[in-house]
PDB file of C-alpha atoms in Angstrom:
ATOM      1  CA  MET A 575     -33.895 -15.342  59.691  1.00 86.00           C
ATOM      2  CA  PRO A 576     -37.440 -14.644  60.471  1.00 88.00           C
ATOM      3  CA  PRO A 577     -39.546 -18.140  59.906  1.00 91.00           C
ATOM      4  CA  VAL A 578     -41.197 -18.829  56.393  1.00 95.00           C
ATOM      5  CA  GLU A 579     -44.751 -18.571  56.536  1.00 95.00           C
ATOM      6  CA  VAL A 580     -47.384 -20.164  54.299  1.00 94.00           C
ATOM      7  CA  ASP A 581     -50.166 -17.688  54.561  1.00 93.00           C
ATOM      8  CA  TYR A 582     -48.003 -14.510  54.361  1.00 95.00           C
ATOM      9  CA  THR A 583     -48.553 -10.860  55.007  1.00 96.00           C
ATOM     10  CA  PRO A 584     -45.959  -8.706  53.175  1.00 97.00           C
ATOM     11  CA  LYS A 585     -44.275  -6.346  55.677  1.00 97.00           C
ATOM     12  CA  GLY A 586     -43.593  -3.808  53.002  1.00 98.00           C
ATOM     13  CA  SER A 587     -45.785  -1.073  51.004  1.00 98.00           C
ATOM     14  CA  ASP A 588     -46.282  -0.264  47.249  1.00 98.00           C
ATOM     15  CA  ILE A 589     -44.706   2.709  45.632  1.00 98.00           C
ATOM     16  CA  LYS A 590     -44.371   4.036  42.041  1.00 98.00           C
ATOM     17  CA  ILE A 591     -41.032   3.841  40.490  1.00 98.00           C
ATOM     18  CA  GLN A 592     -40.683   4.710  36.619  1.00 98.00           C
ATOM     19  CA  GLY A 593     -44.613   4.296  36.482  1.00 97.00           C
ATOM     20  CA  MET A 594     -44.175   0.763  37.779  1.00 98.00           C
ATOM     21  CA  LYS A 595     -45.586  -0.727  40.803  1.00 98.00           C
ATOM     22  CA  THR A 596     -42.817  -1.275  43.166  1.00 98.00           C
ATOM     23  CA  TYR A 597     -42.725  -3.251  46.438  1.00 99.00           C
ATOM     24  CA  LYS A 598     -40.414  -1.464  49.115  1.00 98.00           C
ATOM     25  CA  THR A 599     -39.369  -3.115  52.325  1.00 98.00           C
ATOM     26  CA  GLY A 600     -36.510  -2.894  55.088  1.00 97.00           C
ATOM     27  CA  SER A 601     -35.410  -0.120  57.163  1.00 95.00           C
ATOM     28  CA  PRO A 602     -35.249   3.404  55.642  1.00 96.00           C
ATOM     29  CA  SER A 603     -31.894   3.856  57.416  1.00 94.00           C
ATOM     30  CA  ALA A 604     -30.212   1.026  55.705  1.00 96.00           C
ATOM     31  CA  THR A 605     -27.458   2.342  52.915  1.00 96.00           C
ATOM     32  CA  THR A 606     -27.233  -0.658  50.845  1.00 97.00           C
ATOM     33  CA  ALA A 607     -30.198  -1.453  48.622  1.00 98.00           C
ATOM     34  CA  ILE A 608     -31.116  -4.561  46.766  1.00 99.00           C
ATOM     35  CA  LEU A 609     -33.113  -4.595  43.594  1.00 99.00           C
ATOM     36  CA  LEU A 610     -35.113  -7.807  43.211  1.00 99.00           C
ATOM     37  CA  ILE A 611     -36.003  -8.761  39.594  1.00 98.00           C
ATOM     38  CA  GLY A 612     -38.814 -11.450  39.897  1.00 96.00           C
ATOM     39  CA  ASP A 613     -39.995 -14.006  37.617  1.00 94.00           C
ATOM     40  CA  VAL A 614     -42.400 -14.217  34.473  1.00 94.00           C
ATOM     41  CA  PHE A 615     -45.554 -14.809  37.037  1.00 93.00           C
ATOM     42  CA  GLY A 616     -45.280 -11.182  38.869  1.00 92.00           C
ATOM     43  CA  ASN A 617     -44.898 -10.140  42.385  1.00 95.00           C
ATOM     44  CA  VAL A 618     -46.624 -13.018  44.106  1.00 95.00           C
ATOM     45  CA  ALA A 619     -46.635 -13.545  47.960  1.00 96.00           C
ATOM     46  CA  GLN A 620     -43.442 -15.850  47.722  1.00 97.00           C
ATOM     47  CA  VAL A 621     -41.314 -13.217  45.992  1.00 97.00           C
ATOM     48  CA  LEU A 622     -42.572 -10.551  48.541  1.00 98.00           C
ATOM     49  CA  GLN A 623     -41.817 -12.852  51.506  1.00 98.00           C
ATOM     50  CA  GLY A 624     -38.175 -13.306  49.686  1.00 98.00           C
ATOM     51  CA  ALA A 625     -37.820  -9.675  49.662  1.00 98.00           C
ATOM     52  CA  ASP A 626     -38.946  -9.202  53.386  1.00 98.00           C
ATOM     53  CA  LEU A 627     -36.424 -12.253  54.355  1.00 97.00           C
ATOM     54  CA  LEU A 628     -33.596 -10.370  52.427  1.00 98.00           C
ATOM     55  CA  ALA A 629     -34.557  -6.964  54.353  1.00 97.00           C
ATOM     56  CA  TYR A 630     -35.007  -8.474  57.724  1.00 94.00           C
ATOM     57  CA  GLY A 631     -33.227 -11.870  57.748  1.00 90.00           C
ATOM     58  CA  GLY A 632     -29.451 -10.857  58.181  1.00 80.00           C
ATOM     59  CA  GLU A 633     -27.287  -9.533  61.049  1.00 78.00           C
ATOM     60  CA  SER A 634     -27.836  -6.058  62.467  1.00 77.00           C
ATOM     61  CA  SER A 635     -24.725  -4.921  60.760  1.00 77.00           C
ATOM     62  CA  HIS A 636     -26.053  -6.219  57.421  1.00 86.00           C
ATOM     63  CA  GLN A 637     -29.374  -4.535  56.815  1.00 92.00           C
ATOM     64  CA  TYR A 638     -30.939  -3.725  53.516  1.00 97.00           C
ATOM     65  CA  GLN A 639     -33.622  -1.718  51.920  1.00 98.00           C
ATOM     66  CA  VAL A 640     -35.092  -3.925  49.097  1.00 99.00           C
ATOM     67  CA  PHE A 641     -36.990  -2.795  46.069  1.00 99.00           C
ATOM     68  CA  VAL A 642     -39.012  -4.977  43.716  1.00 99.00           C
ATOM     69  CA  PRO A 643     -40.370  -3.377  40.524  1.00 98.00           C
ATOM     70  CA  ASP A 644     -42.945  -4.993  38.443  1.00 98.00           C
ATOM     71  CA  PHE A 645     -40.788  -4.743  35.164  1.00 97.00           C
ATOM     72  CA  LEU A 646     -43.673  -6.677  33.611  1.00 96.00           C
ATOM     73  CA  GLN A 647     -46.362  -4.184  34.534  1.00 94.00           C
ATOM     74  CA  GLY A 648     -48.819  -6.963  34.972  1.00 91.00           C
ATOM     75  CA  GLN A 649     -48.368  -8.763  31.811  1.00 93.00           C
ATOM     76  CA  TYR A 650     -47.388 -12.190  32.938  1.00 95.00           C
ATOM     77  CA  ALA A 651     -46.735 -15.470  31.292  1.00 91.00           C
ATOM     78  CA  SER A 652     -49.677 -17.863  31.124  1.00 92.00           C
ATOM     79  CA  ALA A 653     -49.434 -20.881  33.619  1.00 88.00           C
ATOM     80  CA  THR A 654     -50.892 -22.800  30.566  1.00 92.00           C
ATOM     81  CA  TRP A 655     -47.625 -22.374  28.547  1.00 91.00           C
ATOM     82  CA  PHE A 656     -45.791 -24.736  31.260  1.00 85.00           C
ATOM     83  CA  PRO A 657     -44.142 -27.236  30.835  1.00 82.00           C
ATOM     84  CA  PRO A 658     -43.564 -26.010  27.086  1.00 86.00           C
ATOM     85  CA  ASP A 659     -44.109 -29.435  25.786  1.00 91.00           C
ATOM     86  CA  THR A 660     -45.919 -28.487  22.552  1.00 94.00           C
ATOM     87  CA  GLU A 661     -44.845 -26.509  19.619  1.00 94.00           C
ATOM     88  CA  GLU A 662     -47.820 -24.023  20.332  1.00 95.00           C
ATOM     89  CA  LYS A 663     -46.690 -23.529  24.033  1.00 94.00           C
ATOM     90  CA  GLN A 664     -43.014 -23.024  22.997  1.00 93.00           C
ATOM     91  CA  GLN A 665     -44.074 -20.302  20.146  1.00 95.00           C
ATOM     92  CA  ALA A 666     -46.163 -18.449  22.988  1.00 94.00           C
ATOM     93  CA  ILE A 667     -43.222 -18.610  25.233  1.00 92.00           C
ATOM     94  CA  GLY A 668     -40.475 -17.336  22.463  1.00 92.00           C
ATOM     95  CA  ALA A 669     -42.959 -14.394  21.518  1.00 96.00           C
ATOM     96  CA  TYR A 670     -43.374 -13.360  24.933  1.00 95.00           C
ATOM     97  CA  PHE A 671     -39.651 -13.296  25.742  1.00 92.00           C
ATOM     98  CA  ARG A 672     -38.661 -11.522  22.311  1.00 94.00           C
ATOM     99  CA  GLY A 673     -41.614  -9.073  22.909  1.00 94.00           C
ATOM    100  CA  HIS A 674     -42.853  -7.770  26.349  1.00 95.00           C
ATOM    101  CA  ALA A 675     -40.389  -9.836  28.390  1.00 95.00           C
ATOM    102  CA  ASN A 676     -37.514  -8.955  26.453  1.00 97.00           C
ATOM    103  CA  PHE A 677     -34.384  -9.455  28.904  1.00 96.00           C
ATOM    104  CA  GLY A 678     -32.390  -6.502  27.026  1.00 96.00           C
ATOM    105  CA  LYS A 679     -35.356  -4.021  27.333  1.00 96.00           C
ATOM    106  CA  ALA A 680     -35.696  -4.841  31.077  1.00 97.00           C
ATOM    107  CA  LYS A 681     -32.075  -4.192  31.572  1.00 98.00           C
ATOM    108  CA  GLU A 682     -32.325  -1.063  30.064  1.00 98.00           C
ATOM    109  CA  LYS A 683     -34.920   0.371  32.529  1.00 98.00           C
ATOM    110  CA  ILE A 684     -32.455  -0.302  35.514  1.00 99.00           C
ATOM    111  CA  PRO A 685     -30.441   2.712  35.436  1.00 98.00           C
ATOM    112  CA  ALA A 686     -33.703   4.996  35.672  1.00 98.00           C
ATOM    113  CA  VAL A 687     -35.011   2.786  38.256  1.00 99.00           C
ATOM    114  CA  ILE A 688     -32.208   3.229  40.478  1.00 98.00           C
ATOM    115  CA  LYS A 689     -31.984   7.066  39.945  1.00 98.00           C
ATOM    116  CA  GLU A 690     -35.516   7.652  40.949  1.00 98.00           C
ATOM    117  CA  ILE A 691     -35.190   5.493  43.938  1.00 98.00           C
ATOM    118  CA  GLU A 692     -32.231   7.191  45.126  1.00 97.00           C
ATOM    119  CA  GLN A 693     -34.104  10.553  44.795  1.00 96.00           C
ATOM    120  CA  GLU A 694     -36.990   9.128  46.429  1.00 95.00           C
ATOM    121  CA  THR A 695     -34.689   7.876  49.507  1.00 95.00           C
ATOM    122  CA  LYS A 696     -33.022  11.409  49.606  1.00 93.00           C
ATOM    123  CA  GLY A 697     -29.330  10.048  49.210  1.00 91.00           C
ATOM    124  CA  THR A 698     -29.687   7.243  51.951  1.00 96.00           C
ATOM    125  CA  ILE A 699     -28.559   4.691  49.612  1.00 98.00           C
ATOM    126  CA  THR A 700     -24.790   4.299  48.633  1.00 96.00           C
ATOM    127  CA  LYS A 701     -24.422   0.813  47.571  1.00 97.00           C
ATOM    128  CA  TRP A 702     -26.608  -1.583  45.376  1.00 99.00           C
ATOM    129  CA  ALA A 703     -26.917  -5.326  44.667  1.00 99.00           C
ATOM    130  CA  ALA A 704     -29.301  -7.254  42.379  1.00 99.00           C
ATOM    131  CA  VAL A 705     -31.214 -10.388  42.887  1.00 99.00           C
ATOM    132  CA  GLY A 706     -32.644 -12.154  40.017  1.00 98.00           C
ATOM    133  CA  LEU A 707     -35.560 -14.974  40.010  1.00 98.00           C
ATOM    134  CA  CYS A 708     -35.710 -16.970  37.079  1.00 95.00           C
ATOM    135  CA  TRP A 709     -36.422 -14.467  34.350  1.00 96.00           C
ATOM    136  CA  GLY A 710     -35.110 -11.940  36.424  1.00 97.00           C
ATOM    137  CA  GLY A 711     -32.032 -13.991  36.958  1.00 97.00           C
ATOM    138  CA  LYS A 712     -31.102 -13.312  33.404  1.00 97.00           C
ATOM    139  CA  VAL A 713     -31.679  -9.576  33.818  1.00 98.00           C
ATOM    140  CA  ALA A 714     -29.417  -9.473  36.721  1.00 98.00           C
ATOM    141  CA  THR A 715     -26.816 -11.198  34.681  1.00 98.00           C
ATOM    142  CA  LEU A 716     -27.020  -9.003  31.904  1.00 98.00           C
ATOM    143  CA  ALA A 717     -26.662  -6.007  34.156  1.00 98.00           C
ATOM    144  CA  ALA A 718     -23.676  -7.341  35.790  1.00 99.00           C
ATOM    145  CA  VAL A 719     -21.292  -6.226  33.279  1.00 98.00           C
ATOM    146  CA  ALA A 720     -18.781  -3.054  32.899  1.00 97.00           C
ATOM    147  CA  ASP A 721     -20.620   0.132  34.133  1.00 95.00           C
ATOM    148  CA  THR A 722     -23.080  -1.875  36.263  1.00 98.00           C
ATOM    149  CA  PRO A 723     -24.525   0.071  39.341  1.00 98.00           C
ATOM    150  CA  PHE A 724     -24.412  -2.931  41.261  1.00 99.00           C
ATOM    151  CA  ALA A 725     -21.628  -4.156  43.774  1.00 99.00           C
ATOM    152  CA  ALA A 726     -22.798  -7.883  43.680  1.00 99.00           C
ATOM    153  CA  ALA A 727     -25.297  -9.777  41.903  1.00 99.00           C
ATOM    154  CA  VAL A 728     -27.186 -13.110  42.470  1.00 99.00           C
ATOM    155  CA  SER A 729     -29.211 -15.318  39.907  1.00 98.00           C
ATOM    156  CA  THR A 730     -31.317 -18.048  41.086  1.00 98.00           C
ATOM    157  CA  HIS A 731     -33.035 -20.936  38.926  1.00 96.00           C
ATOM    158  CA  PRO A 732     -31.836 -18.836  36.099  1.00 94.00           C
ATOM    159  CA  ALA A 733     -33.625 -18.585  32.616  1.00 89.00           C
ATOM    160  CA  MET A 734     -31.672 -18.882  29.563  1.00 92.00           C
ATOM    161  CA  VAL A 735     -28.521 -19.659  30.865  1.00 95.00           C
ATOM    162  CA  ASP A 736     -25.736 -18.897  28.363  1.00 96.00           C
ATOM    163  CA  PRO A 737     -22.116 -19.720  28.635  1.00 97.00           C
ATOM    164  CA  LYS A 738     -21.417 -16.450  26.307  1.00 98.00           C
ATOM    165  CA  ASP A 739     -22.713 -14.363  29.160  1.00 98.00           C
ATOM    166  CA  GLY A 740     -19.911 -15.101  31.781  1.00 98.00           C
ATOM    167  CA  PRO A 741     -16.990 -13.486  30.357  1.00 98.00           C
ATOM    168  CA  SER A 742     -18.638 -10.155  30.522  1.00 98.00           C
ATOM    169  CA  ILE A 743     -19.631 -10.369  34.287  1.00 99.00           C
ATOM    170  CA  THR A 744     -17.594  -7.827  36.342  1.00 99.00           C
ATOM    171  CA  ILE A 745     -18.859  -8.094  39.876  1.00 99.00           C
ATOM    172  CA  PRO A 746     -18.823 -10.916  42.408  1.00 99.00           C
ATOM    173  CA  TYR A 747     -21.639 -13.315  41.349  1.00 99.00           C
ATOM    174  CA  CYS A 748     -23.825 -15.971  42.797  1.00 99.00           C
ATOM    175  CA  LEU A 749     -25.426 -18.709  40.879  1.00 99.00           C
ATOM    176  CA  LEU A 750     -28.032 -20.890  42.368  1.00 98.00           C
ATOM    177  CA  PRO A 751     -29.611 -23.375  39.933  1.00 98.00           C
ATOM    178  CA  SER A 752     -32.116 -25.924  40.483  1.00 96.00           C
ATOM    179  CA  MET A 753     -32.077 -29.695  39.513  1.00 95.00           C
ATOM    180  CA  HIS A 754     -33.984 -28.460  36.077  1.00 93.00           C
ATOM    181  CA  GLU A 755     -31.647 -26.185  34.623  1.00 94.00           C
ATOM    182  CA  ASP A 756     -29.117 -27.613  32.215  1.00 94.00           C
ATOM    183  CA  LYS A 757     -26.078 -28.838  33.934  1.00 96.00           C
ATOM    184  CA  ASP A 758     -23.555 -28.617  31.013  1.00 97.00           C
ATOM    185  CA  ALA A 759     -24.791 -25.030  30.247  1.00 96.00           C
ATOM    186  CA  VAL A 760     -24.549 -24.139  33.838  1.00 97.00           C
ATOM    187  CA  LYS A 761     -20.986 -25.495  34.047  1.00 97.00           C
ATOM    188  CA  ALA A 762     -20.081 -23.964  30.976  1.00 98.00           C
ATOM    189  CA  PHE A 763     -21.446 -20.629  32.200  1.00 98.00           C
ATOM    190  CA  ALA A 764     -19.975 -20.772  35.502  1.00 98.00           C
ATOM    191  CA  ASP A 765     -16.404 -21.664  34.157  1.00 98.00           C
ATOM    192  CA  ALA A 766     -16.456 -18.791  31.914  1.00 98.00           C
ATOM    193  CA  ILE A 767     -16.948 -16.339  34.727  1.00 98.00           C
ATOM    194  CA  LYS A 768     -13.594 -14.588  35.792  1.00 98.00           C
ATOM    195  CA  VAL A 769     -14.417 -12.686  38.942  1.00 98.00           C
ATOM    196  CA  GLU A 770     -15.111 -14.005  42.497  1.00 98.00           C
ATOM    197  CA  LYS A 771     -18.202 -16.353  42.250  1.00 98.00           C
ATOM    198  CA  TYR A 772     -20.418 -18.726  44.148  1.00 98.00           C
ATOM    199  CA  VAL A 773     -22.086 -21.464  42.514  1.00 98.00           C
ATOM    200  CA  GLU A 774     -24.193 -24.124  44.122  1.00 98.00           C
ATOM    201  CA  THR A 775     -27.025 -26.370  42.514  1.00 98.00           C
ATOM    202  CA  PHE A 776     -29.887 -27.024  44.747  1.00 98.00           C
ATOM    203  CA  ASP A 777     -30.270 -30.547  43.516  1.00 96.00           C
ATOM    204  CA  ASP A 778     -33.219 -31.196  45.423  1.00 96.00           C
ATOM    205  CA  MET A 779     -35.334 -28.094  44.360  1.00 97.00           C
ATOM    206  CA  PRO A 780     -37.353 -27.460  41.218  1.00 94.00           C
ATOM    207  CA  HIS A 781     -37.156 -24.500  38.762  1.00 93.00           C
ATOM    208  CA  GLY A 782     -38.861 -21.560  40.678  1.00 92.00           C
ATOM    209  CA  TRP A 783     -38.160 -22.869  44.143  1.00 95.00           C
ATOM    210  CA  MET A 784     -37.488 -19.437  45.451  1.00 97.00           C
ATOM    211  CA  ALA A 785     -40.222 -17.582  43.398  1.00 96.00           C
ATOM    212  CA  ALA A 786     -43.725 -18.127  42.226  1.00 89.00           C
ATOM    213  CA  ARG A 787     -43.326 -22.009  42.108  1.00 89.00           C
ATOM    214  CA  ALA A 788     -42.193 -22.324  45.825  1.00 92.00           C
ATOM    215  CA  ASN A 789     -44.728 -24.605  47.410  1.00 95.00           C
ATOM    216  CA  LEU A 790     -44.618 -23.340  51.051  1.00 97.00           C
ATOM    217  CA  ASN A 791     -47.230 -26.098  51.959  1.00 96.00           C
ATOM    218  CA  ASP A 792     -44.479 -28.694  51.657  1.00 96.00           C
ATOM    219  CA  PRO A 793     -41.945 -28.862  54.240  1.00 97.00           C
ATOM    220  CA  LYS A 794     -39.071 -29.911  52.195  1.00 97.00           C
ATOM    221  CA  ALA A 795     -39.917 -26.918  49.514  1.00 97.00           C
ATOM    222  CA  LYS A 796     -40.117 -24.586  52.594  1.00 98.00           C
ATOM    223  CA  GLU A 797     -36.665 -25.533  53.836  1.00 98.00           C
ATOM    224  CA  GLY A 798     -35.167 -25.066  50.606  1.00 98.00           C
ATOM    225  CA  TYR A 799     -36.790 -21.746  50.035  1.00 98.00           C
ATOM    226  CA  LYS A 800     -35.459 -20.536  53.407  1.00 98.00           C
ATOM    227  CA  ARG A 801     -31.785 -22.037  52.663  1.00 98.00           C
ATOM    228  CA  GLY A 802     -31.751 -20.560  49.269  1.00 98.00           C
ATOM    229  CA  TYR A 803     -32.355 -16.785  50.717  1.00 98.00           C
ATOM    230  CA  GLU A 804     -30.109 -17.483  53.505  1.00 97.00           C
ATOM    231  CA  THR A 805     -27.625 -18.397  50.878  1.00 98.00           C
ATOM    232  CA  VAL A 806     -28.155 -15.125  49.290  1.00 98.00           C
ATOM    233  CA  LEU A 807     -27.848 -13.177  52.322  1.00 97.00           C
ATOM    234  CA  ASN A 808     -24.586 -14.862  53.338  1.00 97.00           C
ATOM    235  CA  PHE A 809     -22.977 -14.138  49.891  1.00 98.00           C
ATOM    236  CA  PHE A 810     -24.086 -10.273  50.195  1.00 97.00           C
ATOM    237  CA  HIS A 811     -22.657 -10.440  53.814  1.00 96.00           C
ATOM    238  CA  LYS A 812     -19.292 -11.431  52.300  1.00 96.00           C
ATOM    239  CA  TYR A 813     -19.179  -9.161  49.476  1.00 96.00           C
ATOM    240  CA  LEU A 814     -21.451  -5.862  50.227  1.00 94.00           C
TER     241      LEU A 814
END
């Protein structure tokens, strides 16, 4: 895997998919694609570097095209809402998730996104996987059900972990919680998954360690960030 950089220059480029600014990276000849669904803070440098690590960090026999649509289209959560330790903050977050950042509405966009990407890439892509970061982890989970376009899915430091989602998952599934996810909810959710799965809690990493909250100036955080993406790649190498 390439070294993780603090001041990172993305390797890919931006295209438009379903009217959404979408970061595209990886070898155009790769036949497997990853749809990376980010968190509520947008496609920041840590997310784009993660996309490049997925695209270029594996073996030559496991190359991926990676696409990162801006599902939230510039309307991101405010950092002032976190931690949600007041009623006002909790109300703001709740309204955001019920409205613009509704998980179900994001999931509904996925088939059209994939269809347009496949048209743009002229049939090169034959298989898809999903990676969701925090908010995107919930979206990826909801999309990993019957009739899913994905062959495997990953959810890292997931938002809104719900054990009721577990039985509906139909594809190999990887769950990477942080120290801050509810351990009882994570266990109940993982136990409810009936298909092949890999679950590893990063007990020394905070929520968001693979996305916008990754502090890559900190050596420990940087190593955890790298190991997180290595874990995702190892999972995909096994199931894709």
